[in-house]
XYZ file of C-alpha atoms in Angstrom:
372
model
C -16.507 -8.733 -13.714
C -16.805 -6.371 -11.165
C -14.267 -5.884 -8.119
C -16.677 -7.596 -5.561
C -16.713 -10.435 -7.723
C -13.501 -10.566 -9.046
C -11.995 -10.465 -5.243
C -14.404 -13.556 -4.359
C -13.702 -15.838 -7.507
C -10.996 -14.845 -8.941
C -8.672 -17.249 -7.079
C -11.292 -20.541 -7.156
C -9.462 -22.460 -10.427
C -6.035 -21.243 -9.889
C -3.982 -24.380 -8.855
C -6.369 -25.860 -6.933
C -6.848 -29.434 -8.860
C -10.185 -30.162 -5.853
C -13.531 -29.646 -6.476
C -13.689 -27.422 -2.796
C -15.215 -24.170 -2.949
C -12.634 -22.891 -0.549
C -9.119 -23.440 -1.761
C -7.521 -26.322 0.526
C -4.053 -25.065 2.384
C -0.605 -26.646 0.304
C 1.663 -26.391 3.523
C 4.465 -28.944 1.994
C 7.256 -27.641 1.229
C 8.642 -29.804 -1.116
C 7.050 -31.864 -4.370
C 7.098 -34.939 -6.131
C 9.689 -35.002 -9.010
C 8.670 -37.080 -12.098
C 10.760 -40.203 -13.044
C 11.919 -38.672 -15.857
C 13.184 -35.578 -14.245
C 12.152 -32.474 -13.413
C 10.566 -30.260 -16.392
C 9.638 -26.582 -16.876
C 6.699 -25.828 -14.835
C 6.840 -28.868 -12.132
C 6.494 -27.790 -8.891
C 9.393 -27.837 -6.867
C 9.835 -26.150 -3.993
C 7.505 -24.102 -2.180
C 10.343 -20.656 -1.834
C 9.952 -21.297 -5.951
C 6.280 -21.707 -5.351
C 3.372 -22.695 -3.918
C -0.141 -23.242 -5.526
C -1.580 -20.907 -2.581
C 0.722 -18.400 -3.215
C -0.189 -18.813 -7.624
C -3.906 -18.449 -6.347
C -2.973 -15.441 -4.331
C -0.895 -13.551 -7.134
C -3.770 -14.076 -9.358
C -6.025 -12.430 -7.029
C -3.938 -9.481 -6.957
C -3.040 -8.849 -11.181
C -6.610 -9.279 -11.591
C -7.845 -6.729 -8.955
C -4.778 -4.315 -10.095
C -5.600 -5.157 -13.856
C -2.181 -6.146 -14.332
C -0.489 -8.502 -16.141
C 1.847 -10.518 -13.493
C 1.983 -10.190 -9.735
C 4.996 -11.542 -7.237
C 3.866 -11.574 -3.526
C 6.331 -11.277 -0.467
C 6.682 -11.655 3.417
C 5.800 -8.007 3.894
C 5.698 -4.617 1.886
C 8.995 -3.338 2.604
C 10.470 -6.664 1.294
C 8.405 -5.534 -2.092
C 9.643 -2.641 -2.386
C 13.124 -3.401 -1.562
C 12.380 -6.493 -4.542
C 11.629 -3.068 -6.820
C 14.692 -1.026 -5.949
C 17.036 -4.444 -6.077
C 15.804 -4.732 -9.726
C 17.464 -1.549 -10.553
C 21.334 -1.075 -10.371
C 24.162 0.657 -8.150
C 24.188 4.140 -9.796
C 20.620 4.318 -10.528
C 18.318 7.235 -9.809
C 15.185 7.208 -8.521
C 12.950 10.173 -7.822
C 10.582 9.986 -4.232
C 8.393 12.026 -2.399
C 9.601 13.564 0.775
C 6.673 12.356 2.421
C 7.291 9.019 2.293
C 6.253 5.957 4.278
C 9.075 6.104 6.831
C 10.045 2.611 6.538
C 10.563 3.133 2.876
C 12.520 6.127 3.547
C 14.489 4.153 5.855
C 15.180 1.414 2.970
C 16.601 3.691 0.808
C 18.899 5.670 3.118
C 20.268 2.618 5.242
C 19.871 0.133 3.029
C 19.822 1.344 -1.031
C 22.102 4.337 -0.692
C 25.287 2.254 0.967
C 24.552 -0.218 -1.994
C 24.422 2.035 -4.826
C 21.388 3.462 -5.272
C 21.137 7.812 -5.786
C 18.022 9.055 -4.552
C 16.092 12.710 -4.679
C 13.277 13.207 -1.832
C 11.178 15.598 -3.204
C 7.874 17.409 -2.894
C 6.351 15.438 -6.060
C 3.006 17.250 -6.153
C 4.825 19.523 -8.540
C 5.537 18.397 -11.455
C 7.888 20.603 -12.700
C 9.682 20.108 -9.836
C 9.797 16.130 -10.591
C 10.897 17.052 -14.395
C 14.081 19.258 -12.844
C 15.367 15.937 -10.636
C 15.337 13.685 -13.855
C 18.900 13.476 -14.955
C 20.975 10.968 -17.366
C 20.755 7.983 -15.048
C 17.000 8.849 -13.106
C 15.426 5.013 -13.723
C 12.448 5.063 -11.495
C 9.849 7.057 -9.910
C 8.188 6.286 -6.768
C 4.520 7.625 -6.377
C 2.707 7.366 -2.542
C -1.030 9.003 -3.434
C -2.078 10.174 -0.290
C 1.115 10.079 1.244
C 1.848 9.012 4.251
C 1.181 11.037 6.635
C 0.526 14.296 5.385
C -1.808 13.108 2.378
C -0.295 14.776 -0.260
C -1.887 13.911 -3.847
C 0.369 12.953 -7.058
C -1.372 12.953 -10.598
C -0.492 9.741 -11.242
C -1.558 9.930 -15.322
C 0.822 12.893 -15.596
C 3.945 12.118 -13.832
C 3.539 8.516 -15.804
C 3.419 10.474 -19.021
C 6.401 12.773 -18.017
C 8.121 8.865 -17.403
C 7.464 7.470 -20.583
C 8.929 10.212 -22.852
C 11.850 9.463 -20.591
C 12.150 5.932 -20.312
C 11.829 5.833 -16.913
C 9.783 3.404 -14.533
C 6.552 4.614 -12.164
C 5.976 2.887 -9.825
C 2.990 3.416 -7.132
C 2.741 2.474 -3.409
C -1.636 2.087 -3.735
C -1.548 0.543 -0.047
C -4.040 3.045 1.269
C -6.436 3.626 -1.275
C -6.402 -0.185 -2.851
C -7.623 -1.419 -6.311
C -11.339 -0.339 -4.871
C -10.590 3.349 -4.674
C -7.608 3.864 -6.921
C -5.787 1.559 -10.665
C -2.929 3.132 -10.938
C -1.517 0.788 -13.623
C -4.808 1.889 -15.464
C -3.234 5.678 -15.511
C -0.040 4.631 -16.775
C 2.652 3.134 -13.740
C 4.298 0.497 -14.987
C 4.216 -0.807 -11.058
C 2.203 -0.949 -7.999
C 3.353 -2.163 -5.026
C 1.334 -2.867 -1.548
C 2.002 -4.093 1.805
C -0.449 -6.023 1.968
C -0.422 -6.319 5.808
C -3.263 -3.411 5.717
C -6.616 -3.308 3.961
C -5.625 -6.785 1.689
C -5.310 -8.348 5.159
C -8.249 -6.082 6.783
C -7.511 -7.462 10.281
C -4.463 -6.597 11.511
C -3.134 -10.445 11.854
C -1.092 -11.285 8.724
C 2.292 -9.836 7.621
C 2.536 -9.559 3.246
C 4.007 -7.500 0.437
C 3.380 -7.528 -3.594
C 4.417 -6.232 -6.352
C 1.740 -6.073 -8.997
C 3.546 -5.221 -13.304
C 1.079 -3.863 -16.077
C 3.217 -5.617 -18.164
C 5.230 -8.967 -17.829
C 8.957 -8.185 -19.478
C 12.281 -8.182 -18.239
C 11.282 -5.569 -15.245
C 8.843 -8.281 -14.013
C 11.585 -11.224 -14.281
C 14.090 -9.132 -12.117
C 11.977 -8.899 -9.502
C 10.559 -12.625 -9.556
C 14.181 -13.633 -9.831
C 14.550 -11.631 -6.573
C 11.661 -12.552 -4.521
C 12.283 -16.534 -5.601
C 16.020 -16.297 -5.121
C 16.092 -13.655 -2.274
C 13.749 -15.487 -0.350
C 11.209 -13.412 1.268
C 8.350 -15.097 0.711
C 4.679 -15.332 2.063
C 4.161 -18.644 3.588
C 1.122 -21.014 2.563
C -1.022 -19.724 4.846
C -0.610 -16.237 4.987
C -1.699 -16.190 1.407
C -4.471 -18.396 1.813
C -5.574 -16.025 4.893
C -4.759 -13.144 2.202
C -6.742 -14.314 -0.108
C -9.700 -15.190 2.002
C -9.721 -11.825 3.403
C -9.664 -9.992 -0.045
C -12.931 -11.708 -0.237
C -14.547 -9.109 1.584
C -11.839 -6.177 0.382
C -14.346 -4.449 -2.029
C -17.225 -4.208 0.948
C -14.657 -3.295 3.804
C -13.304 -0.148 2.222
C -17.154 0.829 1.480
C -16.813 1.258 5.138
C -13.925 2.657 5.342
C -14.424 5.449 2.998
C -18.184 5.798 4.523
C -16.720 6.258 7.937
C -13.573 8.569 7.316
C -15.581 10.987 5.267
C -17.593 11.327 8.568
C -14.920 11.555 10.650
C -12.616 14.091 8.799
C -15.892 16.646 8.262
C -16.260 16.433 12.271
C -12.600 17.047 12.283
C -12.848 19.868 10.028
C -15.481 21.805 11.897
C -14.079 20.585 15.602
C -12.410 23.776 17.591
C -9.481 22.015 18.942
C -7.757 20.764 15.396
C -6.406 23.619 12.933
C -5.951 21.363 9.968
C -7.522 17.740 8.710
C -5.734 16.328 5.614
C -7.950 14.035 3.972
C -8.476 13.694 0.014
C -12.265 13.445 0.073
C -12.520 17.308 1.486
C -12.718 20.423 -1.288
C -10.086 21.810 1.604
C -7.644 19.351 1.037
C -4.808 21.043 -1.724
C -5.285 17.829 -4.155
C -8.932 17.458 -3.871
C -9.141 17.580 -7.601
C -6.400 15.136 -8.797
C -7.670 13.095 -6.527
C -11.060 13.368 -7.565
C -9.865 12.679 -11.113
C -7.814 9.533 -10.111
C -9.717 7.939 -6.990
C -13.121 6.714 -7.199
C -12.776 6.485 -3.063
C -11.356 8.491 -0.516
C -9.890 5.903 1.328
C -9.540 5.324 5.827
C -6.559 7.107 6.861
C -6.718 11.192 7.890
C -4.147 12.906 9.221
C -4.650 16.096 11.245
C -2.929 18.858 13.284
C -4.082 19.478 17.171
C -4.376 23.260 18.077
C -1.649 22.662 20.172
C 2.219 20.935 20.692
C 3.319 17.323 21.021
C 2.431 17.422 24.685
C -1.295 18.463 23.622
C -1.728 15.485 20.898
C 0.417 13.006 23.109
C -2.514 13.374 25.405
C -5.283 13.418 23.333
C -4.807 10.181 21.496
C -3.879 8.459 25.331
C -7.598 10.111 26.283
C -9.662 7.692 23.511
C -11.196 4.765 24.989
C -12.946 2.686 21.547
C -9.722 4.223 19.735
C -6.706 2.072 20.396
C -3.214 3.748 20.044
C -1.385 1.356 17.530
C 1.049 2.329 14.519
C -0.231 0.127 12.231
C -3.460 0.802 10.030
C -6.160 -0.883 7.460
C -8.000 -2.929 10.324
C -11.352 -3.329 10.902
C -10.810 -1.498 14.245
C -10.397 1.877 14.280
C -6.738 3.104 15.473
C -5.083 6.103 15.941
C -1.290 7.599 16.813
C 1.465 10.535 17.650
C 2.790 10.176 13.954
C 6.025 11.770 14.971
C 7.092 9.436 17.550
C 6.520 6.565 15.663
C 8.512 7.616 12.710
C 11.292 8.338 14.751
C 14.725 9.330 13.667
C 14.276 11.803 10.544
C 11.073 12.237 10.673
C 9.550 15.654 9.007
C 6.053 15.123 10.659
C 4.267 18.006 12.437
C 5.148 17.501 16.407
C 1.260 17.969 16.700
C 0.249 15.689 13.931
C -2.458 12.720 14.985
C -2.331 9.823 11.975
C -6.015 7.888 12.507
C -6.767 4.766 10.757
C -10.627 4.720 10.715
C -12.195 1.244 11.164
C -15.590 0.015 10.250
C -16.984 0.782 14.419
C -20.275 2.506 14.130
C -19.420 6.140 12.986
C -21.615 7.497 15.739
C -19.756 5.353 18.748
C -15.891 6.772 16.436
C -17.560 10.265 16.797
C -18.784 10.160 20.489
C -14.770 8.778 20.886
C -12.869 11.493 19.327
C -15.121 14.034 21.106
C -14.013 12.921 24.140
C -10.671 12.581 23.384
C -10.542 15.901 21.828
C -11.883 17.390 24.948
C-alpha cells in the first residue's frame, strides 16, 4: 500500500478486539491475570504495554518499513534508549550540527556514564572513516541537520558501517517516512521525536525508535524503554496515531509551502544565505535529491545583519509566532542561537522557521514585513 493508506489503516486490527472503526482508548493500567497464571504474551501492565501503544508501534515499522518499533514519552528519551543500548567505552561518531538537546544528552548525560563521542562535520565521508577506531559502535546521522541543514548520504556512510560492524542510526524527524526511508538505504535505526510532524499539532509529547531488523539491538532497547520507564501514555499514542492519519497529506503542505518560502528567501535583499535542501544552492542539493523524495518544512537562514538585526525581525512577524518548537500546522519561527543556549555553534544571525500549512501568500506577505 501506499503511505496515505498505510498511515490511515495500518493501525485498525492491531489489538483492538472491537468492531469500531476508530480504535477505542485502553487507559487501564493494569490487566486481568488468567487462573492459571500469567503466560507469555498476557497483558500485564500497561509500562510493559498497552494495546494503544502495539497499534501505535505498528503504525510506525510499517511507515519506516521496518521490522519492530518501541515508542517513548518524547524523542530525547529515544535516543537516550539508543545510546543506553550501547556500553561505557563505546564510540559513537555525530555530526557537529546536532539537535542541541541531543548534543546535550551526550555531553551531560552519556559522556559522565561512559560513553566516547566525536562531533564531527559528517558530510565528509572521509572525514567519518578517520574517527572510526577499535571501539567506534554507532553512527548517528541528522539529514538536514538541525539548524544549518547539512545533508549526509545516508546509503554511503551505512555502507562505510557495515564493512565495519558498526550501527547507523538516523534522526528522520524532519523529513519523515513521506520525504525520506532511511532504513531503506541501509541504517540499521531511525529514531524520531515524534512530538513534530507525527504529532502535526504541536499538543502531544513522543519519541520512537523504529529497527530494520528485530535482533538483539532491538531487545536492548525494548528492555530499556519497558524497564526504564519512559513511556507514551494511552492517549498520547492514540492522539499519535490519529494524527499520522493525515501525516502523508500534511507534509504535501509542508514541502509545497517551504519551497515557496525559501525561493522568496533566496531572492529577498535583507538575508545573505537560505539553507534549505530543495534549492540547487544548497551544498547537498544532490544527495539529497538522491535520498529524499521531499524537501521537507524547516529552512534555516542568515539575516544581512547581527543578533540584534534577527532578534528584531522575528519579534516584527505578526501570522508568524516566535516558538522553539517545529512540525505544526502553524507556521513558527525563532533566534536559533538563543534557544540553543550554552554551546551552541549557530550563526548569531541565524533565523530557524518551521513553515506551517497557512496560505503561502498570507506566510509571504508575513515575512515581508518582518523582513522590512
Amino acid at each position: 500500500m501506499h503511505k496515505e493508506t498505510e498511515a490511515i489503516h495500518a493501525a485498525m486490527d492491531v489489538a483492538n478486539d472491537t468492531v469500531d472503526i476508530v480504535p477505542p482508548v485502553h487507559r487501564s493500567t493494569v490487566y486481568e491475570i488468567d487462573k492459571e497464571g500469567r503466560s507469555e504474551g498476557d497483558w500485564h501492565y500497561t509500562r510493559l504495554e498497552n494495546p494503544n501503544r502495539v497499534q501505535w508501534e505498528h503504525v510506525l515499522k510499517v511507515l519506516e518499513e521496518g521490522e519492530a518499533a518501541a515508542a517513548f514519552s518524547s524523542g530525547v528519551a529515544a535516543a537516550s534508549a539508543v545510546l543506553r543500548s550501547l556500553s561505557p567505552g563505546d564510540h559513537i561518531i555525530i555530526p557537529r550540527d546536532v539537535y542541541a538537546g541531543n548534543r546535550r544528552l551526550v555531553n551531560e548525560l552519556m559522556k559522565p556514564w561512559g560513553l566516547q563521542a566525536d562531533f564531527i562535520d559528517m558530510t565528509d565521508l572521509e572525514n567519518i572513516q578517520n574517527h572510526i577506531n577499535e571501539h567506534t559502535r554507532l553512527i548517528w546521522v541528522e539529514t538536514p541537520s538541525n539548524p544549518m541543514m547539512n545533508i549526509m548520504d545516508i546509503e554511503a556512510i551505512s555502507t562505510l558501517a557495515r564493512d565495519r560492524d558498526v550501527i547507523v542510526c538516523v534522526d528522520n524527524t524532519w523529513p519523515t517516512p513521506v520525504n525520506q526511508l532511511p532504513l531503506k538505504l541501509g541504517a540499521d535505526l531511525v529514531v524520531h521525536s515524534t512530538t513534530k510532524y507525527f504529532g502535526g499539532h504541536s499538543d502531544i509529547l513522543g519519541g520512537a525508535v523504529v529497527a530494520r531488523e528485530k535482533g538483539p539491538l532491538f531487545d536492548k532497547i525494548r528492555l530499556i524503554q519497558q524497564i526504564g520507564g519512559a513511556v507514551p501514555s494511552p492517549d498520547d499514542c492514540w492522539m499519535l496515531a490519529r494524527s499520522t492519519r493525515t501525516l502523508s497529506y500534511r507534509m504535501r503542505g509542508h514541502n509545497e509551502n517551504a519551497k515557496a518560502l525559501a525561493r522568496f528567501l533566496e531572492d529577498h535583499s535583507r538575508v545573505n544565505n537560505v539553507f534549505y535542501p530543495g534549492l540547487a544552492s544548497n551544498g547537498g542539493h544532490e544527495i539529497a535529491r538522491k535520498q529524499m523524495s521531499g524537501y521537507g518544512g524547516m529552512i534555516s537562514f542568515l539575516i544581512d545583519g547581527d543578533r540584534g538585526q534577527a532578534m528584531d525581525t522575528v519579534g516584527r512577524a505578526r501570522l508568524i509566532s516566535r516558538a522553539t518548537s517545529l512540525g505544526g500546522v502553524e507556521t513558527t519561527w525563532e533566534h536559533r542561537r538563543s534557544s540553543e543556549g550554552a554551546g551552541s555553534e549557530t550563526p548569531e544571525n541565524l533565523i530557524r522557521i518551521s513553515v506551517g500549512l497557512e496560505h503561502h501568500e498570507d506566510l509571504l506577505e508575513d515575512l515581508e514585513r518582518a523582513l522590512g
